[in-house]
Coordinates of C-alpha atoms in Angstrom, one line a residue:
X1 CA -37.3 -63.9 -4.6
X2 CA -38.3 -62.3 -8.1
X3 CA -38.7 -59.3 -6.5
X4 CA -35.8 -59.4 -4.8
X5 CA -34.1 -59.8 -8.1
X6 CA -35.6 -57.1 -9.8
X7 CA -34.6 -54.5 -6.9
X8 CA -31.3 -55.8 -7.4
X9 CA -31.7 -55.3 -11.2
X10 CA -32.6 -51.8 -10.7
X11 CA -30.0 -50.7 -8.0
X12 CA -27.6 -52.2 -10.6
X13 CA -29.4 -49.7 -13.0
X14 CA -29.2 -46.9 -11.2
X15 CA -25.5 -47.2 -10.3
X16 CA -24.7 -47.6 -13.7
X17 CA -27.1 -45.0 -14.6
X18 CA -24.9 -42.8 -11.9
X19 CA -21.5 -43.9 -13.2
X20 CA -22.2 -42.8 -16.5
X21 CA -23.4 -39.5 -15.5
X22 CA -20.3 -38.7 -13.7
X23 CA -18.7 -40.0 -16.3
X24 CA -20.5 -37.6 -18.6
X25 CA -20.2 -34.5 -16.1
X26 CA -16.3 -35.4 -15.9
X27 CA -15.9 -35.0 -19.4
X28 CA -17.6 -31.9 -19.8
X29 CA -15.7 -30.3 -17.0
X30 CA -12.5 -31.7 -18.9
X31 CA -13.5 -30.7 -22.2
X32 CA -14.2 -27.0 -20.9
X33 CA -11.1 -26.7 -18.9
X34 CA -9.5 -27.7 -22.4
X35 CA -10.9 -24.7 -24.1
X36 CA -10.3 -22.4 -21.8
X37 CA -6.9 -23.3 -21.2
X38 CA -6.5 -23.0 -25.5
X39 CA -8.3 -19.5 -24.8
X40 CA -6.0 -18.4 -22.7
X41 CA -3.2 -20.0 -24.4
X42 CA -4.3 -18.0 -27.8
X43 CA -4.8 -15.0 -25.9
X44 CA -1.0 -14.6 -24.9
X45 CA 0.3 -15.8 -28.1
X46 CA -2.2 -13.0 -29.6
X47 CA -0.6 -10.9 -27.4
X48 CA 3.1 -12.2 -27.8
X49 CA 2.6 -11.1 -31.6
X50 CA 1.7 -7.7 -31.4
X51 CA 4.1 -5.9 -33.4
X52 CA 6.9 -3.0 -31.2
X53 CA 5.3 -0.7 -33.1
X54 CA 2.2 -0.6 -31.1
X55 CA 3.7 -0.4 -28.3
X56 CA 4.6 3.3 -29.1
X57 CA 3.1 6.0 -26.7
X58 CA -0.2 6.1 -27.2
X59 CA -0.9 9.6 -27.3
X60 CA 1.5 12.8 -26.4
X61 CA -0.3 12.8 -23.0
X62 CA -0.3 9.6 -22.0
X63 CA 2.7 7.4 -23.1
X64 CA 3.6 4.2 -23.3
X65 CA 4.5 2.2 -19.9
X66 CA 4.2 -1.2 -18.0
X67 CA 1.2 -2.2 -19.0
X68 CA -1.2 -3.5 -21.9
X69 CA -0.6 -1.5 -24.6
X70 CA -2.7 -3.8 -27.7
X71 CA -5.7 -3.4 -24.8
X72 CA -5.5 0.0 -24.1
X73 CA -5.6 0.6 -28.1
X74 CA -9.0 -1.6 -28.4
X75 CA -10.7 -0.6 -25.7
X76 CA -12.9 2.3 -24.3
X77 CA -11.1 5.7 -23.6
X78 CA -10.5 6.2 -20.5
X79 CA -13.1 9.8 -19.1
X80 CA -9.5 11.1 -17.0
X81 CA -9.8 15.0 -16.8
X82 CA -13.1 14.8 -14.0
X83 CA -11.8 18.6 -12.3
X84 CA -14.0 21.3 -12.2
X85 CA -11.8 23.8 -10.5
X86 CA -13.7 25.7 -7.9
X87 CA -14.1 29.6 -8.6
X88 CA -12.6 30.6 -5.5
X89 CA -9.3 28.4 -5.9
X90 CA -8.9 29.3 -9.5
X91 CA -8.9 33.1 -8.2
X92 CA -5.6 32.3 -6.4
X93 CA -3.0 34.3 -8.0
X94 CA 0.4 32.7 -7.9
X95 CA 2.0 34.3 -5.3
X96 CA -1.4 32.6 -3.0
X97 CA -0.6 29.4 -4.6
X98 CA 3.6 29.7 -3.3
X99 CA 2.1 30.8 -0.1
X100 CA -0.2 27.6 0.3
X101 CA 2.3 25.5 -0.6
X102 CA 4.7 27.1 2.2
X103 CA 1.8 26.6 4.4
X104 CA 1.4 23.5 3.7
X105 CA 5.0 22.2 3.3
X106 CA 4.8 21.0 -0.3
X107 CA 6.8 21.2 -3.0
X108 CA 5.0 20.9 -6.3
X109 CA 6.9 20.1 -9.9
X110 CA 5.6 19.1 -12.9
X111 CA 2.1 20.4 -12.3
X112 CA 0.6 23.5 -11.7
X113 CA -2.2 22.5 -9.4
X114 CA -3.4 24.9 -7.0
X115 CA -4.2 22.8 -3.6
X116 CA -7.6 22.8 -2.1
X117 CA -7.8 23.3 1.8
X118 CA -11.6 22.6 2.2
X119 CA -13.2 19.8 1.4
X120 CA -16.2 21.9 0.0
X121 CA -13.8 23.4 -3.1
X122 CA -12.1 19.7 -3.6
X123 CA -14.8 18.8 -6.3
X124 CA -16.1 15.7 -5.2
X125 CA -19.9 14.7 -5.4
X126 CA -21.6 14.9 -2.1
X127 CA -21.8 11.4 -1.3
X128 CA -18.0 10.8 -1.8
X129 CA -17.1 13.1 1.1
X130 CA -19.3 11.6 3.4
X131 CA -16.4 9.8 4.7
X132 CA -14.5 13.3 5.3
X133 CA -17.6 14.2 8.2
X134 CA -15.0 14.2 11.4
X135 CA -12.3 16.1 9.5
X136 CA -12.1 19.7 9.7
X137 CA -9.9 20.2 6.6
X138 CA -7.7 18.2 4.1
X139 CA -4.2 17.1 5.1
X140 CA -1.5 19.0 3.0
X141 CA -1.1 15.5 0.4
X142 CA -4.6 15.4 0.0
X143 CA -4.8 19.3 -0.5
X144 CA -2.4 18.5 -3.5
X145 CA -3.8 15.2 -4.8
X146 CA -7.2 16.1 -5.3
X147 CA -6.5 18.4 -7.9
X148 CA -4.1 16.5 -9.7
X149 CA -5.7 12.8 -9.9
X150 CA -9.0 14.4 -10.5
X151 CA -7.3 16.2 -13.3
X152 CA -6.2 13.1 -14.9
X153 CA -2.9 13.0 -14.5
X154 CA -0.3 10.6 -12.8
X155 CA 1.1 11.3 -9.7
X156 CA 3.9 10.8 -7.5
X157 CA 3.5 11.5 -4.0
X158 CA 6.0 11.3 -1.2
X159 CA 4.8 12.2 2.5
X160 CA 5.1 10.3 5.6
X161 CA 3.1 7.9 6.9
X162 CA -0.4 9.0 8.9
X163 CA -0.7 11.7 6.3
X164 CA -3.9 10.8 5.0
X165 CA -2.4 9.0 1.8
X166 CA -5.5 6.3 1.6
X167 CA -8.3 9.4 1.0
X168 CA -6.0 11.3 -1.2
X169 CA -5.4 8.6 -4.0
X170 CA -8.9 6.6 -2.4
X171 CA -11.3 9.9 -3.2
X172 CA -10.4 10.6 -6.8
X173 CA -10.6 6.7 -7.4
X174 CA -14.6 6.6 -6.5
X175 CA -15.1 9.9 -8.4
X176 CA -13.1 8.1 -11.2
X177 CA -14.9 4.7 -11.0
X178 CA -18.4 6.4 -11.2
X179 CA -17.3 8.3 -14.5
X180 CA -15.8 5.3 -16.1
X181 CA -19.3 3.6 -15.5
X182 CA -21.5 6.3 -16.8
X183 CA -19.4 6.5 -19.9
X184 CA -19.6 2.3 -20.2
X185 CA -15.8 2.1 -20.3
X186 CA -16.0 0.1 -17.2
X187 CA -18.8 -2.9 -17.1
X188 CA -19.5 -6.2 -15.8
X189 CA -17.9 -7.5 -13.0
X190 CA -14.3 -7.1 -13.5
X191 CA -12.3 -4.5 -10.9
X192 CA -11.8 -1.3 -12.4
X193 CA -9.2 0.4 -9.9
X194 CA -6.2 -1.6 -8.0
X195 CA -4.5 -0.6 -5.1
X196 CA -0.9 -3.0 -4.1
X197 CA 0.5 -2.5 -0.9
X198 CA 3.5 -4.3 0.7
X199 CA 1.4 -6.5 3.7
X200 CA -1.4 -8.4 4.4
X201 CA -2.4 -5.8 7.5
X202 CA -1.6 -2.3 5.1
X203 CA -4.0 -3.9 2.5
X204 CA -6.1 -4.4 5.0
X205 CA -6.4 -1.2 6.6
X206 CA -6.7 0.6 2.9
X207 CA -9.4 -1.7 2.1
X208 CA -11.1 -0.7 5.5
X209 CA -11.2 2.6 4.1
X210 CA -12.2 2.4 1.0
X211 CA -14.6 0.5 1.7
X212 CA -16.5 3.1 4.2
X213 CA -15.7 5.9 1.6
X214 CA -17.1 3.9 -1.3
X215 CA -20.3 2.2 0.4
X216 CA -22.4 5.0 0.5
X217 CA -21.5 5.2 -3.3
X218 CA -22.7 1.9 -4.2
X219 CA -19.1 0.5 -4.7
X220 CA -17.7 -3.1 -3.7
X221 CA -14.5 -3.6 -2.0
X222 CA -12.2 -6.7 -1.8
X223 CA -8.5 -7.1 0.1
X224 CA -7.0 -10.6 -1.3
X225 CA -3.5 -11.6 0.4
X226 CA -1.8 -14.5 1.3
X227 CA -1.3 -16.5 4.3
X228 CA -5.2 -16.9 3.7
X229 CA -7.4 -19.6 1.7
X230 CA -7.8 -18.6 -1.9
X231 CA -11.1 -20.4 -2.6
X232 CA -12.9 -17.1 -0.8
X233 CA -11.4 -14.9 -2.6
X234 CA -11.3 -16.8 -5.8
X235 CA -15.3 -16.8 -5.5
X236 CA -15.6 -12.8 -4.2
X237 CA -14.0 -12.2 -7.6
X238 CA -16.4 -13.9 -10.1
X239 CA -19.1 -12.5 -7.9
X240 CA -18.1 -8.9 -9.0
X241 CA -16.1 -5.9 -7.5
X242 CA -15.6 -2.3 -8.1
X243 CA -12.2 -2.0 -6.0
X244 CA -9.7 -4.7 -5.7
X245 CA -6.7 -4.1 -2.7
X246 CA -4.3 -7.2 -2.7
X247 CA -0.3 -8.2 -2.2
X248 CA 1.6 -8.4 -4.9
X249 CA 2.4 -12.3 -4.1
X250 CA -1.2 -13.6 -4.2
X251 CA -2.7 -11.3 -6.7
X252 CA 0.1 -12.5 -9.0
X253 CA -1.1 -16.1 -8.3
X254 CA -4.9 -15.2 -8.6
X255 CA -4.1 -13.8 -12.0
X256 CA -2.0 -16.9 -12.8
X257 CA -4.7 -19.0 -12.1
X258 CA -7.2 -16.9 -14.2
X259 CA -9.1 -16.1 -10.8
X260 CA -8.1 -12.2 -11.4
X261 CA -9.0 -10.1 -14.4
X262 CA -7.5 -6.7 -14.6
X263 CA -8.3 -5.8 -18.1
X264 CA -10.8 -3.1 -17.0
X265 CA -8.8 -1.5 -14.7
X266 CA -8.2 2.1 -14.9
X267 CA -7.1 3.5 -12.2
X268 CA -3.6 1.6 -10.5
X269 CA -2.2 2.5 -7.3
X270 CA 1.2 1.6 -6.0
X271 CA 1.1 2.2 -2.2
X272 CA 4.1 2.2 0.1
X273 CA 6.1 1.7 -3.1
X274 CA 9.4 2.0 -1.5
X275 CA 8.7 -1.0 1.2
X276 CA 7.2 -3.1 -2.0
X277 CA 10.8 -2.9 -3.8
X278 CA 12.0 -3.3 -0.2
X279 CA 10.6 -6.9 0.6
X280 CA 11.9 -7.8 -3.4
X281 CA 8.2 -7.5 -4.7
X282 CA 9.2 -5.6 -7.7
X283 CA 8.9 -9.2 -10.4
X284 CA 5.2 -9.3 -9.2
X285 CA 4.6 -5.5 -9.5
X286 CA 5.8 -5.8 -13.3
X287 CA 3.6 -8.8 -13.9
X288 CA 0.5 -7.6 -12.7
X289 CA 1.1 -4.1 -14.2
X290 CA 1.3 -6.1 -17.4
X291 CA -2.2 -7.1 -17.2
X292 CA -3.5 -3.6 -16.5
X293 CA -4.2 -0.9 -20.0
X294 CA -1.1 1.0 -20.5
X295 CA -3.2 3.8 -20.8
X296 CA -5.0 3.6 -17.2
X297 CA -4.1 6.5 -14.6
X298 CA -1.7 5.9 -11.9
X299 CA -0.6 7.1 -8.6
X300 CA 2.3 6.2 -6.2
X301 CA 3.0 7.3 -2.5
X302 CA 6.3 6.6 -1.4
X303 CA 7.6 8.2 2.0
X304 CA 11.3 8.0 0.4
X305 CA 12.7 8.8 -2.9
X306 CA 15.3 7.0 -3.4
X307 CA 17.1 6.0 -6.7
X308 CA 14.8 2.5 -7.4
X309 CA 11.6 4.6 -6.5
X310 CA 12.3 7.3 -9.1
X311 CA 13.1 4.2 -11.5
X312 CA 9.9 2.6 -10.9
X313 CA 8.1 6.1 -11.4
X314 CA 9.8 6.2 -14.7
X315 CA 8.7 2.9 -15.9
X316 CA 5.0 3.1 -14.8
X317 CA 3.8 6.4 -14.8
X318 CA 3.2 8.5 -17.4
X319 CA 4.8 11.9 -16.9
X320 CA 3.6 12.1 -13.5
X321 CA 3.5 15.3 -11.3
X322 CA 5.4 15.2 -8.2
X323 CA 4.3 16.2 -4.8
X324 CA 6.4 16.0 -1.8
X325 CA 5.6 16.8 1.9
X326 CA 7.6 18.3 4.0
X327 CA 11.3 16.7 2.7
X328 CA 11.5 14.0 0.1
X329 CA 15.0 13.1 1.6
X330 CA 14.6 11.0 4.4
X331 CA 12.9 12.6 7.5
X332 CA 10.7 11.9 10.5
X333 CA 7.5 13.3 11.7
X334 CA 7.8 16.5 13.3
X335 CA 4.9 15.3 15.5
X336 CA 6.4 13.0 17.3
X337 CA 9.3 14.0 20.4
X338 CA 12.0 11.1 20.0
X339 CA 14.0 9.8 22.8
X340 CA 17.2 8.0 22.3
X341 CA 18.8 6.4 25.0
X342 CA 22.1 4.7 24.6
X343 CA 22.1 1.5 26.7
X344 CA 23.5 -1.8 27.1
X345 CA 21.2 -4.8 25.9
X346 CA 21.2 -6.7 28.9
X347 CA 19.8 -3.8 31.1
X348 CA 16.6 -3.4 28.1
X349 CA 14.7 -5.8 30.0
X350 CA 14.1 -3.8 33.1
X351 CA 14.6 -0.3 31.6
X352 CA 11.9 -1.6 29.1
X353 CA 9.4 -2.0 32.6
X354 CA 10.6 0.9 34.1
X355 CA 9.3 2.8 30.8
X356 CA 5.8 1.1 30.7
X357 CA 5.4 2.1 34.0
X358 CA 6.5 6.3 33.2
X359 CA 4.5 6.1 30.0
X360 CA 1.7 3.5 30.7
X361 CA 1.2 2.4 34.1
X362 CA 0.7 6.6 35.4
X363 CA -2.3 6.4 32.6
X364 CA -4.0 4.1 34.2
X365 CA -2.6 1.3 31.9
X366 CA -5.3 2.7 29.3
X367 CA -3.9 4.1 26.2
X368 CA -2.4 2.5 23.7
X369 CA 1.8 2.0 23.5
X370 CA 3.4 -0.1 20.6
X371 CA 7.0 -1.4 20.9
X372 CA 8.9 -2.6 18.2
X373 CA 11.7 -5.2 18.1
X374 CA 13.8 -6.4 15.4
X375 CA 13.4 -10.5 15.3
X376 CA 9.9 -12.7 15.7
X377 CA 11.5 -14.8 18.4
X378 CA 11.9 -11.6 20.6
X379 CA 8.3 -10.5 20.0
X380 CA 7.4 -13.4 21.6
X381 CA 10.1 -13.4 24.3
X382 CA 8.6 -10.0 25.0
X383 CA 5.3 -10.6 25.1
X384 CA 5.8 -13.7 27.5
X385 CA 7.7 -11.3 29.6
X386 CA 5.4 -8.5 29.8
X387 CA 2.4 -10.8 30.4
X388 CA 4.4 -12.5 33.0
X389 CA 4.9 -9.2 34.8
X390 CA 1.0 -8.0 34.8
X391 CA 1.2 -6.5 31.2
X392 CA -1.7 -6.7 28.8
X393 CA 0.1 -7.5 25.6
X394 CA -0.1 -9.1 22.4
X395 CA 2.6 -9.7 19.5
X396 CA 2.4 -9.4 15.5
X397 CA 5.1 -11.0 13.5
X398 CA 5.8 -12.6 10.6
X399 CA 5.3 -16.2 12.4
X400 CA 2.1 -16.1 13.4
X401 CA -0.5 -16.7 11.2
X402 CA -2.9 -14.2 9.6
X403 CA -6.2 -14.9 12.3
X404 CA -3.4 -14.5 15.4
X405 CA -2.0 -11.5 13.7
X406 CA -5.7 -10.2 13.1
X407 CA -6.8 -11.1 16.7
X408 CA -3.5 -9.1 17.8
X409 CA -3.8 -5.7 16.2
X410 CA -7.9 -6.1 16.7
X411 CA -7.7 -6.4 20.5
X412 CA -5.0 -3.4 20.4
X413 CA -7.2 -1.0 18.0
X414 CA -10.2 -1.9 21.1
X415 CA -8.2 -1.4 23.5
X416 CA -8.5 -4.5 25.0
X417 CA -4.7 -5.3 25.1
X418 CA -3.4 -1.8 25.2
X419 CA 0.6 -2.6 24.5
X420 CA 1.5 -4.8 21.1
X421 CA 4.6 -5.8 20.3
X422 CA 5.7 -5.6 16.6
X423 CA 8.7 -6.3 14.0
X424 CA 8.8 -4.4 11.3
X425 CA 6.4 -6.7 9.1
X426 CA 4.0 -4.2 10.9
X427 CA 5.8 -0.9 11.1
X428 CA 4.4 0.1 7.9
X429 CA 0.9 0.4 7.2
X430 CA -0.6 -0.3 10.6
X431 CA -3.0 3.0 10.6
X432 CA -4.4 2.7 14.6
X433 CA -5.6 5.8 15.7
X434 CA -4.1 7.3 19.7
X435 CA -1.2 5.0 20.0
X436 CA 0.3 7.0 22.4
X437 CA 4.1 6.3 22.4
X438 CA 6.2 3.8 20.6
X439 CA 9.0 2.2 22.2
X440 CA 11.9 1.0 20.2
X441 CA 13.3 -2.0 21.8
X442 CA 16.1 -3.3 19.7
X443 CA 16.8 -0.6 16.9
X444 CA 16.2 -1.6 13.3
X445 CA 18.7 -2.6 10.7
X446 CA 17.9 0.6 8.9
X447 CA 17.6 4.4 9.3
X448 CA 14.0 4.1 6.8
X449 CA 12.4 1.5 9.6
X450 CA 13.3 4.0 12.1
X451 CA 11.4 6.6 10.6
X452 CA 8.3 4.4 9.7
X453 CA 8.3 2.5 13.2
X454 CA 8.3 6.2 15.2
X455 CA 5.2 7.4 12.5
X456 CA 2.5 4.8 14.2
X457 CA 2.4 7.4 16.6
X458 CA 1.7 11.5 15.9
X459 CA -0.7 11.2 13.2
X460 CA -4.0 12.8 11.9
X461 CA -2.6 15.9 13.3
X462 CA -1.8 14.7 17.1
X463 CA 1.8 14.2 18.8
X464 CA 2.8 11.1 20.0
X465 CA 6.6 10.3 21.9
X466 CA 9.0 7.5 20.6
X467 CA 12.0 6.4 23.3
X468 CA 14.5 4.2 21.5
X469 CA 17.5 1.9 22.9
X470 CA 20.0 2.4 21.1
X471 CA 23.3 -0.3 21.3
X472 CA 27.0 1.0 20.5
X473 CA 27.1 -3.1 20.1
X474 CA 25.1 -3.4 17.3
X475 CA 23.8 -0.2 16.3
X476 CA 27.2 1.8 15.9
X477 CA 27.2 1.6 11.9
X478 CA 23.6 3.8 11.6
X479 CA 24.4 6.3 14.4
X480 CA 25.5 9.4 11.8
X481 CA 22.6 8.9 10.1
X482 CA 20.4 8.8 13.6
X483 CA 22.0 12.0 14.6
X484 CA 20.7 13.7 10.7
X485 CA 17.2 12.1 11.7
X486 CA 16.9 13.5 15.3
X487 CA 18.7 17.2 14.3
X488 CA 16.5 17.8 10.8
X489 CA 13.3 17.2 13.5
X490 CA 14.7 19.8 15.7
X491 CA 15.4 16.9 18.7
X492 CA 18.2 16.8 20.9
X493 CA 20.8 14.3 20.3
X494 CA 22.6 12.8 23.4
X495 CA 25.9 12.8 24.0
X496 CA 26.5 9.4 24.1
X497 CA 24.9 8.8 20.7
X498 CA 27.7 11.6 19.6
X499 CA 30.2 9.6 20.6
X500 CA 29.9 6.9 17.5
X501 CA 30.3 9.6 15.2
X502 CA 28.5 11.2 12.6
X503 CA 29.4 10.2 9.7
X504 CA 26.9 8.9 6.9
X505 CA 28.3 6.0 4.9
X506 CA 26.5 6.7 1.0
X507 CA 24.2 3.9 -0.2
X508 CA 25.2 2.3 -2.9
X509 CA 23.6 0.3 -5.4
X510 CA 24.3 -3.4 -6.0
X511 CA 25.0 -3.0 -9.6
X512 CA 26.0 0.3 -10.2
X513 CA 27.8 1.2 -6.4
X514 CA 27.4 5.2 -5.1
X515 CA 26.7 6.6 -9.0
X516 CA 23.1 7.0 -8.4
X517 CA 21.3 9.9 -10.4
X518 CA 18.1 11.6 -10.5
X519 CA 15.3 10.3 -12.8
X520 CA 13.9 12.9 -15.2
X521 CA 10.3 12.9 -14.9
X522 CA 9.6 15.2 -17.7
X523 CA 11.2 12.5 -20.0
X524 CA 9.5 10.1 -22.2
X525 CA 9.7 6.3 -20.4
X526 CA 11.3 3.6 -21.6
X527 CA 8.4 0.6 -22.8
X528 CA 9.1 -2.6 -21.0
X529 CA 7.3 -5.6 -22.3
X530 CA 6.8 -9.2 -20.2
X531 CA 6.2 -11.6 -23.2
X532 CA 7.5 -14.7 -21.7
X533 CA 7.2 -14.0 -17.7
X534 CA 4.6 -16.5 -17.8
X535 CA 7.1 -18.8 -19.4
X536 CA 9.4 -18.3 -16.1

């Protein structure tokens, strides 16, 4: 019985013993979250004080914009200017230069960068052009980019999608990350380059990328987005990274919650800009800028250049040079034949099988055909439909969740499930290499969704076919500006699409109606601060 009583005495013991050390642990983890939570708290109040005055341009060449201007002041220069200008491109004399630039479709201002049309006169080291192996030459935006981001500067870029945007900002920013290392203005195991892109499956695909371009250069890649688990990505973060691709929505709550630290960054990239302001991202695009140096380098690709994009170019880059391919007004690959076909929407249904069969079933049901609808219910209408007629298909829309929409586009990049059905959620970004045709089922609510729906097919230097129903019903308001699409690309425009007219009604701007204006470039930006967003 004693030692009964003893054992009892000592389980009592050690449970107390346990209690306390929780107890103990608990207060710990309390009193550190305190401190760090008064860190943080002085840190923006530190930051909140810093008089306008600083936040004057920092130099001549690189001016004051979105971003830290009290951090780019304390820390590290930047190394920007990396070009060594090969000796047979800096032989070019200027009337070669206006000749490549024909050739290539560009149009140049605010720079005087020569392009480079083989990889060997580009600059790079070895290693970082591994991942250029299967191309024979640079596309025309990365003939232009190379030059200019390795020069240092900020750059605006407009081109269409497939153009080989990822390599021409995702190049420079290796070469750039392996200079800010050796110079010890980037260490630790903060991020020091950011890429944002509108969707979860772009920032995928551009992390896909960069991560085969920067492995063989000993550099880390993470993609953070929603619709995921943070804890993952909260942990790949303190673990260390060299390249951080994300959303705007959850890297804005992974800075929030002190997960994210961009204070080393130095090279930003804004990618599919125009879709970002599209889908209202712009708040989360001036918070997160705000954590980056004000002195870091920046790029943007846009495949429009509309009033708000030359805005946001004014506020974030400094003095940027712009290069456009091909048109900077609106305009569709010349790569790709479009159909339209003016029909009734109760006959889509069987027209849509009839199709299939021209452009999928007499291929042996093998190569790859996207078709793009407008709503999520009527992706998986379709879907159901197809399947239920001896289809292989598979949908991706904003309702299904991110493994279902991974599985989708997976099994269609395979070629497992050769048709996908798509809203517009994935008509920009998706990079999927032979998609063969893209059918437009229901047409989209604007002329810019056309023109990035019909680019999944015709890229990296291949034609591809979009056929597109088009509904005097519904469509009627966007047919003028159909017709400028179809006659800039050199297409044939039907009859019956004639028939709605061809008039253009002008955008206008919420605020400010049809007075839009052009942005000067050359001119100094206006410095925005984001004292109290946090307060929001």
């Amino acid at each position: 019985m004693a030692s009964d009583g003893k054992k009892k005495r000592a389980r009592e013991e050690e449970d107390v013993k346990q209690v306390k050390e929780k107890k103990v642990k608990k207060e710990r983890k309390e009193k550190k979250e305190k401190k760090e939570k008064k860190e943080r708290k002085e840190k923006k109040e530190k930051k909140a004080k810093v008089p306008k005055e600083q936040a004057a341009p920092l130099t001549t060449a690189t001016q004051a914009v979105v971003g830290d201007a009290q951090l780019a002041k304390t820390a590290k220069a930047i190394v920007k200017d990396l070009y060594k200008e090969h000796k047979r491109v800096a032989a070019q004399s200027a009337a070669e230069v206006r000749a490549a630039y024909e050739r290539l479709g560009l149009t140049v201002e605010n720079s005087d960068a020569r392009p480079v049309e083989e990889f060997a006169l580009a600059g790079f080291d070895a290693d970082v052009l591994k991942s250029c192996a299967t191309f024979k030459q640079p596309s025309p935006i990365q003939a232009i980019s190379w030059p200019v981001l390795l020069g240092g500067r900020d750059l605006v870029g407009i081109a269409a999608t497939g153009s080989g945007k990822t390599l021409a900002f995702g190049l420079p920013m290796i070469q750039h990350i392996r200079a800010q290392k050796a110079a010890g203005v980037v260490k630790g195991k903060r991020p020091a380059s950011l890429t944002l892109s509108p969707t979860r499956e772009l920032a995928m695909q551009i992390a896909e990328v960069l991560d085969g371009a920067g492995r063989p250069c000993g550099m880390s890649v993470l993609c953070v987005y929603g619709g995921v688990p943070k804890v993952p990505q909260q942990k790949s973060l303190r673990s260390g990274i060299d390249i951080l691709v994300g959303t705007p929505g959850r890297l804005r709550d992974l800075i929030e919650d002190g997960s994210a630290d961009l204070g080393q960054v130095t090279y930003l990239v804004l990618d599919e800009a125009d879709r970002m302001l599209d889908l209202g991202f712009k708040p989360e695009i001036e918070a997160i800028c705000s954590n980056v140096r004000a002195d870091r380098q920046t790029a943007m690709f846009s495949a429009t250049w509309p009033m708000q994009i030359q805005q946001l170019a004014n506020d974030f880059l400094a003095r940027p040079a712009k290069a456009v391919v091909g048109s900077q007004d609106l305009a569709a690959s010349h790569s790709v034949k479009q159909i339209v076909e003016v029909i009734d929407p109760s006959d889509r249904p069987q027209r849509l099988l009839a199709l299939l069969e021209t452009y999928h079933g007499k291929k042996g049901r093998k190569n790859r055909v996207m078709v793009f609808v407008l709503y999520k219910k009527e992706a998986s209408r379709v879907e159901q439909f197809l399947n239920s007629k001896g289809w292989k298909a598979a949908a991706v829309h904003g309702d299904a969740s991110q493994a279902e929409r991974t599985r989708a586009v997976e099994s269609f990049k395979s070629g497992s499930v050769p048709l996908l059905i798509a809203t517009d959620v994935a008509a920009r970004g998706l990079d999927i290499p032979d998609v063969e045709v893209v059918l437009n089922y229901s047409f989209p609510l604007t002329i810019e969704d056309y023109v990035h729906r019909i680019g999944r097919t015709g890229r990296a230097g291949k034609s591809g076919v979009s056929h597109t129903f088009f509904s005097g019903q519904t469509d009627k308001p966007r047919a003028g500006e159909l017709v400028n699409v179809l006659r800039e690309a050199g297409m044939e425009v039907p009859s019956d699409l004639l028939k709605f007219g061809t008039h253009v009604k002008k955008k206008e701007s919420k605020l400010y109606g049809a007075h839009f204006k052009e942005v000067d470039m050359t001119k100094k930006a206006t410095k925005v601060t984001f004292d109290s967003d946090d307060d929001d």
